[in-house]
Amino acid sequence: MDNFEKNWLSQRPQSLCNMCGRCCRCSTTSFTYEKLLELQAEGDQGAIDFLELFEPYDSIEAAREVSPEIVDNIIKGLKEDGNFVEEDMTFYHCRFIGDDNLCTRYESRKTLCDHFPASPWAIVPPGCGFEGWLFMKREEKKQQIRKVKEDLLELQLLKTKTSDPETMAKIIAVENKMHKTIEHYKKHGAEFW
């Protein structure tokens, strides 16, 4: 687990969960079902754990019959990001969610359950207790990236004022690190923040 994930998990107020079970009844991943099966066969622990818990619905419509608001919310979010390809989309339901919306194996639940939502960009069901908090965290990250961009402009000015090769090398190293930070969030639109 990297430092970002540890920090993210330590900040996440689990008490916000409404315990409605909707994220367990209708979920998806960024991977196609075929890719998950391939990763599982290669020994990828994330794929192994996910497929141990979640069964695929036969179709998007079958998932929509169970949770239309979740399916539509996820598809809407993916369309807005430009990442929706219907033939690659599979929705899943957890084998272990009880009729009372509680996990029937809570004490031995997988890390992926304990860590949901795992990113500020997680698409959660409408009305999820995490909605507002996730929005706030996305905005905080956008502000951090904006600050990195401002600092990059300052470094460009600094480069015009130095002729020392050692100082220039340090500036370039810092710039490269900052560009990697921005690149990490590009899939979420960082170039427009």
mmCIF file with all atom_site columns, C-alpha atoms in Angstrom:
data_model
loop_
_atom_site.group_PDB
_atom_site.id
_atom_site.type_symbol
_atom_site.label_atom_id
_atom_site.label_alt_id
_atom_site.label_comp_id
_atom_site.label_asym_id
_atom_site.label_entity_id
_atom_site.label_seq_id
_atom_site.pdbx_PDB_ins_code
_atom_site.Cartn_x
_atom_site.Cartn_y
_atom_site.Cartn_z
_atom_site.occupancy
_atom_site.B_iso_or_equiv
_atom_site.pdbx_formal_charge
_atom_site.auth_seq_id
_atom_site.auth_comp_id
_atom_site.auth_asym_id
_atom_site.auth_atom_id
_atom_site.pdbx_PDB_model_num
ATOM 1   C CA . MET A 1 1   ? 0.000   0.000   0.000   1.00 0.00 ? 1   MET A CA 1
ATOM 2   C CA . ASP A 1 2   ? 1.539   3.341   -1.042  1.00 0.00 ? 2   ASP A CA 1
ATOM 3   C CA . ASN A 1 3   ? 1.592   6.493   1.123   1.00 0.00 ? 3   ASN A CA 1
ATOM 4   C CA . PHE A 1 4   ? -1.248  8.143   -0.802  1.00 0.00 ? 4   PHE A CA 1
ATOM 5   C CA . GLU A 1 5   ? -3.512  5.145   -0.155  1.00 0.00 ? 5   GLU A CA 1
ATOM 6   C CA . LYS A 1 6   ? -2.560  4.974   3.533   1.00 0.00 ? 6   LYS A CA 1
ATOM 7   C CA . ASN A 1 7   ? -3.234  8.702   3.908   1.00 0.00 ? 7   ASN A CA 1
ATOM 8   C CA . TRP A 1 8   ? -6.513  8.453   2.008   1.00 0.00 ? 8   TRP A CA 1
ATOM 9   C CA . LEU A 1 9   ? -7.741  5.544   4.125   1.00 0.00 ? 9   LEU A CA 1
ATOM 10  C CA . SER A 1 10  ? -6.790  7.266   7.382   1.00 0.00 ? 10  SER A CA 1
ATOM 11  C CA . GLN A 1 11  ? -8.832  10.339  6.382   1.00 0.00 ? 11  GLN A CA 1
ATOM 12  C CA . ARG A 1 12  ? -11.932 8.505   5.182   1.00 0.00 ? 12  ARG A CA 1
ATOM 13  C CA . PRO A 1 13  ? -14.696 8.756   7.783   1.00 0.00 ? 13  PRO A CA 1
ATOM 14  C CA . GLN A 1 14  ? -16.241 5.287   7.612   1.00 0.00 ? 14  GLN A CA 1
ATOM 15  C CA . SER A 1 15  ? -19.097 6.563   9.764   1.00 0.00 ? 15  SER A CA 1
ATOM 16  C CA . LEU A 1 16  ? -20.483 8.274   6.629   1.00 0.00 ? 16  LEU A CA 1
ATOM 17  C CA . CYS A 1 17  ? -21.556 4.910   5.239   1.00 0.00 ? 17  CYS A CA 1
ATOM 18  C CA . ASN A 1 18  ? -25.362 4.644   5.258   1.00 0.00 ? 18  ASN A CA 1
ATOM 19  C CA . MET A 1 19  ? -25.095 0.839   5.248   1.00 0.00 ? 19  MET A CA 1
ATOM 20  C CA . CYS A 1 20  ? -27.639 0.693   2.431   1.00 0.00 ? 20  CYS A CA 1
ATOM 21  C CA . GLY A 1 21  ? -25.825 -2.131  0.617   1.00 0.00 ? 21  GLY A CA 1
ATOM 22  C CA . ARG A 1 22  ? -26.301 -0.488  -2.782  1.00 0.00 ? 22  ARG A CA 1
ATOM 23  C CA . CYS A 1 23  ? -22.580 -0.456  -3.612  1.00 0.00 ? 23  CYS A CA 1
ATOM 24  C CA . CYS A 1 24  ? -22.548 -4.209  -2.917  1.00 0.00 ? 24  CYS A CA 1
ATOM 25  C CA . ARG A 1 25  ? -25.636 -4.927  -5.015  1.00 0.00 ? 25  ARG A CA 1
ATOM 26  C CA . CYS A 1 26  ? -24.379 -3.077  -8.073  1.00 0.00 ? 26  CYS A CA 1
ATOM 27  C CA . SER A 1 27  ? -20.726 -2.366  -8.704  1.00 0.00 ? 27  SER A CA 1
ATOM 28  C CA . THR A 1 28  ? -18.272 -2.248  -11.573 1.00 0.00 ? 28  THR A CA 1
ATOM 29  C CA . THR A 1 29  ? -14.547 -1.938  -12.180 1.00 0.00 ? 29  THR A CA 1
ATOM 30  C CA . SER A 1 30  ? -12.336 -0.136  -14.672 1.00 0.00 ? 30  SER A CA 1
ATOM 31  C CA . PHE A 1 31  ? -11.463 -3.543  -16.160 1.00 0.00 ? 31  PHE A CA 1
ATOM 32  C CA . THR A 1 32  ? -13.519 -5.612  -18.546 1.00 0.00 ? 32  THR A CA 1
ATOM 33  C CA . TYR A 1 33  ? -14.753 -8.930  -17.169 1.00 0.00 ? 33  TYR A CA 1
ATOM 34  C CA . GLU A 1 34  ? -12.390 -10.720 -19.562 1.00 0.00 ? 34  GLU A CA 1
ATOM 35  C CA . LYS A 1 35  ? -9.450  -8.661  -18.271 1.00 0.00 ? 35  LYS A CA 1
ATOM 36  C CA . LEU A 1 36  ? -10.405 -9.469  -14.670 1.00 0.00 ? 36  LEU A CA 1
ATOM 37  C CA . LEU A 1 37  ? -10.432 -13.174 -15.513 1.00 0.00 ? 37  LEU A CA 1
ATOM 38  C CA . GLU A 1 38  ? -7.019  -12.808 -17.163 1.00 0.00 ? 38  GLU A CA 1
ATOM 39  C CA . LEU A 1 39  ? -5.619  -10.942 -14.141 1.00 0.00 ? 39  LEU A CA 1
ATOM 40  C CA . GLN A 1 40  ? -7.093  -13.574 -11.833 1.00 0.00 ? 40  GLN A CA 1
ATOM 41  C CA . ALA A 1 41  ? -5.390  -16.339 -13.847 1.00 0.00 ? 41  ALA A CA 1
ATOM 42  C CA . GLU A 1 42  ? -2.089  -14.410 -13.589 1.00 0.00 ? 42  GLU A CA 1
ATOM 43  C CA . GLY A 1 43  ? -2.425  -14.338 -9.799  1.00 0.00 ? 43  GLY A CA 1
ATOM 44  C CA . ASP A 1 44  ? -3.401  -10.678 -9.374  1.00 0.00 ? 44  ASP A CA 1
ATOM 45  C CA . GLN A 1 45  ? -4.713  -10.518 -5.792  1.00 0.00 ? 45  GLN A CA 1
ATOM 46  C CA . GLY A 1 46  ? -7.091  -7.620  -6.472  1.00 0.00 ? 46  GLY A CA 1
ATOM 47  C CA . ALA A 1 47  ? -8.794  -9.524  -9.287  1.00 0.00 ? 47  ALA A CA 1
ATOM 48  C CA . ILE A 1 48  ? -8.840  -12.749 -7.264  1.00 0.00 ? 48  ILE A CA 1
ATOM 49  C CA . ASP A 1 49  ? -10.497 -11.001 -4.308  1.00 0.00 ? 49  ASP A CA 1
ATOM 50  C CA . PHE A 1 50  ? -12.994 -9.118  -6.460  1.00 0.00 ? 50  PHE A CA 1
ATOM 51  C CA . LEU A 1 51  ? -14.131 -12.210 -8.351  1.00 0.00 ? 51  LEU A CA 1
ATOM 52  C CA . GLU A 1 52  ? -14.351 -14.223 -5.135  1.00 0.00 ? 52  GLU A CA 1
ATOM 53  C CA . LEU A 1 53  ? -16.888 -11.691 -3.866  1.00 0.00 ? 53  LEU A CA 1
ATOM 54  C CA . PHE A 1 54  ? -18.654 -10.367 -6.947  1.00 0.00 ? 54  PHE A CA 1
ATOM 55  C CA . GLU A 1 55  ? -20.653 -12.156 -9.621  1.00 0.00 ? 55  GLU A CA 1
ATOM 56  C CA . PRO A 1 56  ? -21.360 -10.480 -12.959 1.00 0.00 ? 56  PRO A CA 1
ATOM 57  C CA . TYR A 1 57  ? -24.878 -9.599  -14.015 1.00 0.00 ? 57  TYR A CA 1
ATOM 58  C CA . ASP A 1 58  ? -25.841 -11.079 -17.391 1.00 0.00 ? 58  ASP A CA 1
ATOM 59  C CA . SER A 1 59  ? -26.253 -7.604  -18.883 1.00 0.00 ? 59  SER A CA 1
ATOM 60  C CA . ILE A 1 60  ? -26.435 -3.921  -18.083 1.00 0.00 ? 60  ILE A CA 1
ATOM 61  C CA . GLU A 1 61  ? -30.214 -4.239  -18.213 1.00 0.00 ? 61  GLU A CA 1
ATOM 62  C CA . ALA A 1 62  ? -30.160 -7.038  -15.637 1.00 0.00 ? 62  ALA A CA 1
ATOM 63  C CA . ALA A 1 63  ? -28.166 -4.778  -13.301 1.00 0.00 ? 63  ALA A CA 1
ATOM 64  C CA . ARG A 1 64  ? -30.516 -1.885  -14.055 1.00 0.00 ? 64  ARG A CA 1
ATOM 65  C CA . GLU A 1 65  ? -33.477 -4.040  -12.931 1.00 0.00 ? 65  GLU A CA 1
ATOM 66  C CA . VAL A 1 66  ? -31.839 -4.308  -9.496  1.00 0.00 ? 66  VAL A CA 1
ATOM 67  C CA . SER A 1 67  ? -30.435 -0.782  -9.167  1.00 0.00 ? 67  SER A CA 1
ATOM 68  C CA . PRO A 1 68  ? -31.393 1.573   -11.997 1.00 0.00 ? 68  PRO A CA 1
ATOM 69  C CA . GLU A 1 69  ? -30.161 4.688   -10.183 1.00 0.00 ? 69  GLU A CA 1
ATOM 70  C CA . ILE A 1 70  ? -26.716 3.177   -9.583  1.00 0.00 ? 70  ILE A CA 1
ATOM 71  C CA . VAL A 1 71  ? -26.304 1.877   -13.132 1.00 0.00 ? 71  VAL A CA 1
ATOM 72  C CA . ASP A 1 72  ? -27.417 5.200   -14.598 1.00 0.00 ? 72  ASP A CA 1
ATOM 73  C CA . ASN A 1 73  ? -25.214 7.183   -12.193 1.00 0.00 ? 73  ASN A CA 1
ATOM 74  C CA . ILE A 1 74  ? -22.131 5.121   -13.072 1.00 0.00 ? 74  ILE A CA 1
ATOM 75  C CA . ILE A 1 75  ? -22.794 5.297   -16.816 1.00 0.00 ? 75  ILE A CA 1
ATOM 76  C CA . LYS A 1 76  ? -23.399 9.052   -16.569 1.00 0.00 ? 76  LYS A CA 1
ATOM 77  C CA . GLY A 1 77  ? -20.120 9.536   -14.679 1.00 0.00 ? 77  GLY A CA 1
ATOM 78  C CA . LEU A 1 78  ? -18.179 7.437   -17.180 1.00 0.00 ? 78  LEU A CA 1
ATOM 79  C CA . LYS A 1 79  ? -19.738 9.235   -20.143 1.00 0.00 ? 79  LYS A CA 1
ATOM 80  C CA . GLU A 1 80  ? -18.764 12.592  -18.623 1.00 0.00 ? 80  GLU A CA 1
ATOM 81  C CA . ASP A 1 81  ? -15.182 11.318  -18.270 1.00 0.00 ? 81  ASP A CA 1
ATOM 82  C CA . GLY A 1 82  ? -15.265 9.997   -21.839 1.00 0.00 ? 82  GLY A CA 1
ATOM 83  C CA . ASN A 1 83  ? -14.554 6.467   -20.600 1.00 0.00 ? 83  ASN A CA 1
ATOM 84  C CA . PHE A 1 84  ? -17.842 4.686   -21.320 1.00 0.00 ? 84  PHE A CA 1
ATOM 85  C CA . VAL A 1 85  ? -17.671 1.801   -23.766 1.00 0.00 ? 85  VAL A CA 1
ATOM 86  C CA . GLU A 1 86  ? -20.861 -0.223  -23.343 1.00 0.00 ? 86  GLU A CA 1
ATOM 87  C CA . GLU A 1 87  ? -19.451 -3.493  -24.635 1.00 0.00 ? 87  GLU A CA 1
ATOM 88  C CA . ASP A 1 88  ? -16.646 -3.286  -22.052 1.00 0.00 ? 88  ASP A CA 1
ATOM 89  C CA . MET A 1 89  ? -19.010 -2.582  -19.153 1.00 0.00 ? 89  MET A CA 1
ATOM 90  C CA . THR A 1 90  ? -19.981 -5.297  -16.696 1.00 0.00 ? 90  THR A CA 1
ATOM 91  C CA . PHE A 1 91  ? -21.904 -4.760  -13.477 1.00 0.00 ? 91  PHE A CA 1
ATOM 92  C CA . TYR A 1 92  ? -21.534 -7.092  -10.507 1.00 0.00 ? 92  TYR A CA 1
ATOM 93  C CA . HIS A 1 93  ? -23.274 -7.979  -7.262  1.00 0.00 ? 93  HIS A CA 1
ATOM 94  C CA . CYS A 1 94  ? -21.714 -9.304  -4.084  1.00 0.00 ? 94  CYS A CA 1
ATOM 95  C CA . ARG A 1 95  ? -22.455 -12.885 -3.145  1.00 0.00 ? 95  ARG A CA 1
ATOM 96  C CA . PHE A 1 96  ? -22.334 -12.011 0.553   1.00 0.00 ? 96  PHE A CA 1
ATOM 97  C CA . ILE A 1 97  ? -24.794 -9.120  0.961   1.00 0.00 ? 97  ILE A CA 1
ATOM 98  C CA . GLY A 1 98  ? -27.712 -10.114 3.134   1.00 0.00 ? 98  GLY A CA 1
ATOM 99  C CA . ASP A 1 99  ? -31.361 -9.108  2.801   1.00 0.00 ? 99  ASP A CA 1
ATOM 100 C CA . ASP A 1 100 ? -30.751 -6.727  5.726   1.00 0.00 ? 100 ASP A CA 1
ATOM 101 C CA . ASN A 1 101 ? -28.029 -4.953  3.641   1.00 0.00 ? 101 ASN A CA 1
ATOM 102 C CA . LEU A 1 102 ? -25.332 -6.248  5.966   1.00 0.00 ? 102 LEU A CA 1
ATOM 103 C CA . CYS A 1 103 ? -22.333 -8.311  4.954   1.00 0.00 ? 103 CYS A CA 1
ATOM 104 C CA . THR A 1 104 ? -22.753 -11.955 5.893   1.00 0.00 ? 104 THR A CA 1
ATOM 105 C CA . ARG A 1 105 ? -18.962 -12.256 6.284   1.00 0.00 ? 105 ARG A CA 1
ATOM 106 C CA . TYR A 1 106 ? -18.145 -8.832  7.695   1.00 0.00 ? 106 TYR A CA 1
ATOM 107 C CA . GLU A 1 107 ? -15.483 -10.060 10.122  1.00 0.00 ? 107 GLU A CA 1
ATOM 108 C CA . SER A 1 108 ? -13.570 -11.760 7.285   1.00 0.00 ? 108 SER A CA 1
ATOM 109 C CA . ARG A 1 109 ? -14.333 -9.175  4.582   1.00 0.00 ? 109 ARG A CA 1
ATOM 110 C CA . LYS A 1 110 ? -11.744 -8.453  1.939   1.00 0.00 ? 110 LYS A CA 1
ATOM 111 C CA . THR A 1 111 ? -9.541  -5.367  1.982   1.00 0.00 ? 111 THR A CA 1
ATOM 112 C CA . LEU A 1 112 ? -11.273 -4.029  -1.130  1.00 0.00 ? 112 LEU A CA 1
ATOM 113 C CA . CYS A 1 113 ? -14.544 -3.834  0.831   1.00 0.00 ? 113 CYS A CA 1
ATOM 114 C CA . ASP A 1 114 ? -12.896 -2.167  3.789   1.00 0.00 ? 114 ASP A CA 1
ATOM 115 C CA . HIS A 1 115 ? -11.257 0.392   1.493   1.00 0.00 ? 115 HIS A CA 1
ATOM 116 C CA . PHE A 1 116 ? -14.348 1.495   -0.453  1.00 0.00 ? 116 PHE A CA 1
ATOM 117 C CA . PRO A 1 117 ? -14.503 4.222   -1.693  1.00 0.00 ? 117 PRO A CA 1
ATOM 118 C CA . ALA A 1 118 ? -10.848 3.842   -2.610  1.00 0.00 ? 118 ALA A CA 1
ATOM 119 C CA . SER A 1 119 ? -10.419 7.161   -4.425  1.00 0.00 ? 119 SER A CA 1
ATOM 120 C CA . PRO A 1 120 ? -11.922 10.660  -4.424  1.00 0.00 ? 120 PRO A CA 1
ATOM 121 C CA . TRP A 1 121 ? -13.093 9.813   -7.948  1.00 0.00 ? 121 TRP A CA 1
ATOM 122 C CA . ALA A 1 122 ? -15.056 6.716   -6.928  1.00 0.00 ? 122 ALA A CA 1
ATOM 123 C CA . ILE A 1 123 ? -18.556 6.783   -8.389  1.00 0.00 ? 123 ILE A CA 1
ATOM 124 C CA . VAL A 1 124 ? -20.912 6.068   -5.526  1.00 0.00 ? 124 VAL A CA 1
ATOM 125 C CA . PRO A 1 125 ? -24.663 5.478   -5.538  1.00 0.00 ? 125 PRO A CA 1
ATOM 126 C CA . PRO A 1 126 ? -26.854 8.598   -5.466  1.00 0.00 ? 126 PRO A CA 1
ATOM 127 C CA . GLY A 1 127 ? -27.497 9.602   -1.870  1.00 0.00 ? 127 GLY A CA 1
ATOM 128 C CA . CYS A 1 128 ? -24.426 7.737   -0.609  1.00 0.00 ? 128 CYS A CA 1
ATOM 129 C CA . GLY A 1 129 ? -23.150 9.131   2.672   1.00 0.00 ? 129 GLY A CA 1
ATOM 130 C CA . PHE A 1 130 ? -19.739 9.623   1.047   1.00 0.00 ? 130 PHE A CA 1
ATOM 131 C CA . GLU A 1 131 ? -20.999 11.871  -1.797  1.00 0.00 ? 131 GLU A CA 1
ATOM 132 C CA . GLY A 1 132 ? -20.304 15.243  -0.179  1.00 0.00 ? 132 GLY A CA 1
ATOM 133 C CA . TRP A 1 133 ? -17.055 14.143  1.374   1.00 0.00 ? 133 TRP A CA 1
ATOM 134 C CA . LEU A 1 134 ? -15.784 12.752  -1.958  1.00 0.00 ? 134 LEU A CA 1
ATOM 135 C CA . PHE A 1 135 ? -16.682 16.037  -3.680  1.00 0.00 ? 135 PHE A CA 1
ATOM 136 C CA . MET A 1 136 ? -14.729 17.955  -1.034  1.00 0.00 ? 136 MET A CA 1
ATOM 137 C CA . LYS A 1 137 ? -11.704 15.655  -1.451  1.00 0.00 ? 137 LYS A CA 1
ATOM 138 C CA . ARG A 1 138 ? -11.775 16.040  -5.259  1.00 0.00 ? 138 ARG A CA 1
ATOM 139 C CA . GLU A 1 139 ? -11.821 19.820  -4.865  1.00 0.00 ? 139 GLU A CA 1
ATOM 140 C CA . GLU A 1 140 ? -8.908  19.691  -2.401  1.00 0.00 ? 140 GLU A CA 1
ATOM 141 C CA . LYS A 1 141 ? -6.887  17.620  -4.876  1.00 0.00 ? 141 LYS A CA 1
ATOM 142 C CA . LYS A 1 142 ? -7.713  20.056  -7.688  1.00 0.00 ? 142 LYS A CA 1
ATOM 143 C CA . GLN A 1 143 ? -6.467  22.936  -5.548  1.00 0.00 ? 143 GLN A CA 1
ATOM 144 C CA . GLN A 1 144 ? -3.244  21.041  -4.833  1.00 0.00 ? 144 GLN A CA 1
ATOM 145 C CA . ILE A 1 145 ? -2.685  20.456  -8.549  1.00 0.00 ? 145 ILE A CA 1
ATOM 146 C CA . ARG A 1 146 ? -3.392  24.132  -9.302  1.00 0.00 ? 146 ARG A CA 1
ATOM 147 C CA . LYS A 1 147 ? -0.735  25.039  -6.737  1.00 0.00 ? 147 LYS A CA 1
ATOM 148 C CA . VAL A 1 148 ? 1.731   22.659  -8.401  1.00 0.00 ? 148 VAL A CA 1
ATOM 149 C CA . LYS A 1 149 ? 1.046   24.392  -11.725 1.00 0.00 ? 149 LYS A CA 1
ATOM 150 C CA . GLU A 1 150 ? 1.648   27.804  -10.136 1.00 0.00 ? 150 GLU A CA 1
ATOM 151 C CA . ASP A 1 151 ? 4.913   26.528  -8.676  1.00 0.00 ? 151 ASP A CA 1
ATOM 152 C CA . LEU A 1 152 ? 5.935   25.263  -12.123 1.00 0.00 ? 152 LEU A CA 1
ATOM 153 C CA . LEU A 1 153 ? 5.511   28.787  -13.483 1.00 0.00 ? 153 LEU A CA 1
ATOM 154 C CA . GLU A 1 154 ? 7.730   30.088  -10.679 1.00 0.00 ? 154 GLU A CA 1
ATOM 155 C CA . LEU A 1 155 ? 10.366  27.500  -11.557 1.00 0.00 ? 155 LEU A CA 1
ATOM 156 C CA . GLN A 1 156 ? 10.295  28.578  -15.205 1.00 0.00 ? 156 GLN A CA 1
ATOM 157 C CA . LEU A 1 157 ? 11.054  32.138  -14.086 1.00 0.00 ? 157 LEU A CA 1
ATOM 158 C CA . LEU A 1 158 ? 13.783  30.904  -11.778 1.00 0.00 ? 158 LEU A CA 1
ATOM 159 C CA . LYS A 1 159 ? 15.419  29.036  -14.662 1.00 0.00 ? 159 LYS A CA 1
ATOM 160 C CA . THR A 1 160 ? 15.753  32.303  -16.596 1.00 0.00 ? 160 THR A CA 1
ATOM 161 C CA . LYS A 1 161 ? 17.615  33.848  -13.643 1.00 0.00 ? 161 LYS A CA 1
ATOM 162 C CA . THR A 1 162 ? 20.245  31.165  -13.074 1.00 0.00 ? 162 THR A CA 1
ATOM 163 C CA . SER A 1 163 ? 23.231  30.083  -15.071 1.00 0.00 ? 163 SER A CA 1
ATOM 164 C CA . ASP A 1 164 ? 24.601  27.628  -12.510 1.00 0.00 ? 164 ASP A CA 1
ATOM 165 C CA . PRO A 1 165 ? 24.415  24.099  -13.998 1.00 0.00 ? 165 PRO A CA 1
ATOM 166 C CA . GLU A 1 166 ? 23.950  22.461  -10.575 1.00 0.00 ? 166 GLU A CA 1
ATOM 167 C CA . THR A 1 167 ? 21.045  24.745  -9.677  1.00 0.00 ? 167 THR A CA 1
ATOM 168 C CA . MET A 1 168 ? 19.535  24.229  -13.139 1.00 0.00 ? 168 MET A CA 1
ATOM 169 C CA . ALA A 1 169 ? 19.735  20.438  -12.708 1.00 0.00 ? 169 ALA A CA 1
ATOM 170 C CA . LYS A 1 170 ? 17.934  20.671  -9.353  1.00 0.00 ? 170 LYS A CA 1
ATOM 171 C CA . ILE A 1 171 ? 15.213  22.866  -10.846 1.00 0.00 ? 171 ILE A CA 1
ATOM 172 C CA . ILE A 1 172 ? 14.703  20.420  -13.713 1.00 0.00 ? 172 ILE A CA 1
ATOM 173 C CA . ALA A 1 173 ? 14.521  17.476  -11.298 1.00 0.00 ? 173 ALA A CA 1
ATOM 174 C CA . VAL A 1 174 ? 11.837  19.257  -9.269  1.00 0.00 ? 174 VAL A CA 1
ATOM 175 C CA . GLU A 1 175 ? 9.945   20.177  -12.458 1.00 0.00 ? 175 GLU A CA 1
ATOM 176 C CA . ASN A 1 176 ? 9.964   16.534  -13.586 1.00 0.00 ? 176 ASN A CA 1
ATOM 177 C CA . LYS A 1 177 ? 8.575   15.424  -10.240 1.00 0.00 ? 177 LYS A CA 1
ATOM 178 C CA . MET A 1 178 ? 5.819   18.042  -10.452 1.00 0.00 ? 178 MET A CA 1
ATOM 179 C CA . HIS A 1 179 ? 4.909   17.009  -14.005 1.00 0.00 ? 179 HIS A CA 1
ATOM 180 C CA . LYS A 1 180 ? 4.590   13.390  -12.813 1.00 0.00 ? 180 LYS A CA 1
ATOM 181 C CA . THR A 1 181 ? 2.214   14.542  -10.081 1.00 0.00 ? 181 THR A CA 1
ATOM 182 C CA . ILE A 1 182 ? 0.027   16.320  -12.636 1.00 0.00 ? 182 ILE A CA 1
ATOM 183 C CA . GLU A 1 183 ? 0.237   13.351  -15.027 1.00 0.00 ? 183 GLU A CA 1
ATOM 184 C CA . HIS A 1 184 ? -1.053  11.019  -12.295 1.00 0.00 ? 184 HIS A CA 1
ATOM 185 C CA . TYR A 1 185 ? -4.331  12.989  -12.246 1.00 0.00 ? 185 TYR A CA 1
ATOM 186 C CA . LYS A 1 186 ? -4.597  13.564  -15.991 1.00 0.00 ? 186 LYS A CA 1
ATOM 187 C CA . LYS A 1 187 ? -7.194  10.813  -16.315 1.00 0.00 ? 187 LYS A CA 1
ATOM 188 C CA . HIS A 1 188 ? -9.377  12.910  -14.012 1.00 0.00 ? 188 HIS A CA 1
ATOM 189 C CA . GLY A 1 189 ? -8.911  16.091  -16.060 1.00 0.00 ? 189 GLY A CA 1
ATOM 190 C CA . ALA A 1 190 ? -5.877  17.647  -14.319 1.00 0.00 ? 190 ALA A CA 1
ATOM 191 C CA . GLU A 1 191 ? -4.793  19.438  -17.484 1.00 0.00 ? 191 GLU A CA 1
ATOM 192 C CA . PHE A 1 192 ? -7.917  21.631  -17.156 1.00 0.00 ? 192 PHE A CA 1
ATOM 193 C CA . TRP A 1 193 ? -7.594  22.486  -13.456 1.00 0.00 ? 193 TRP A CA 1
#
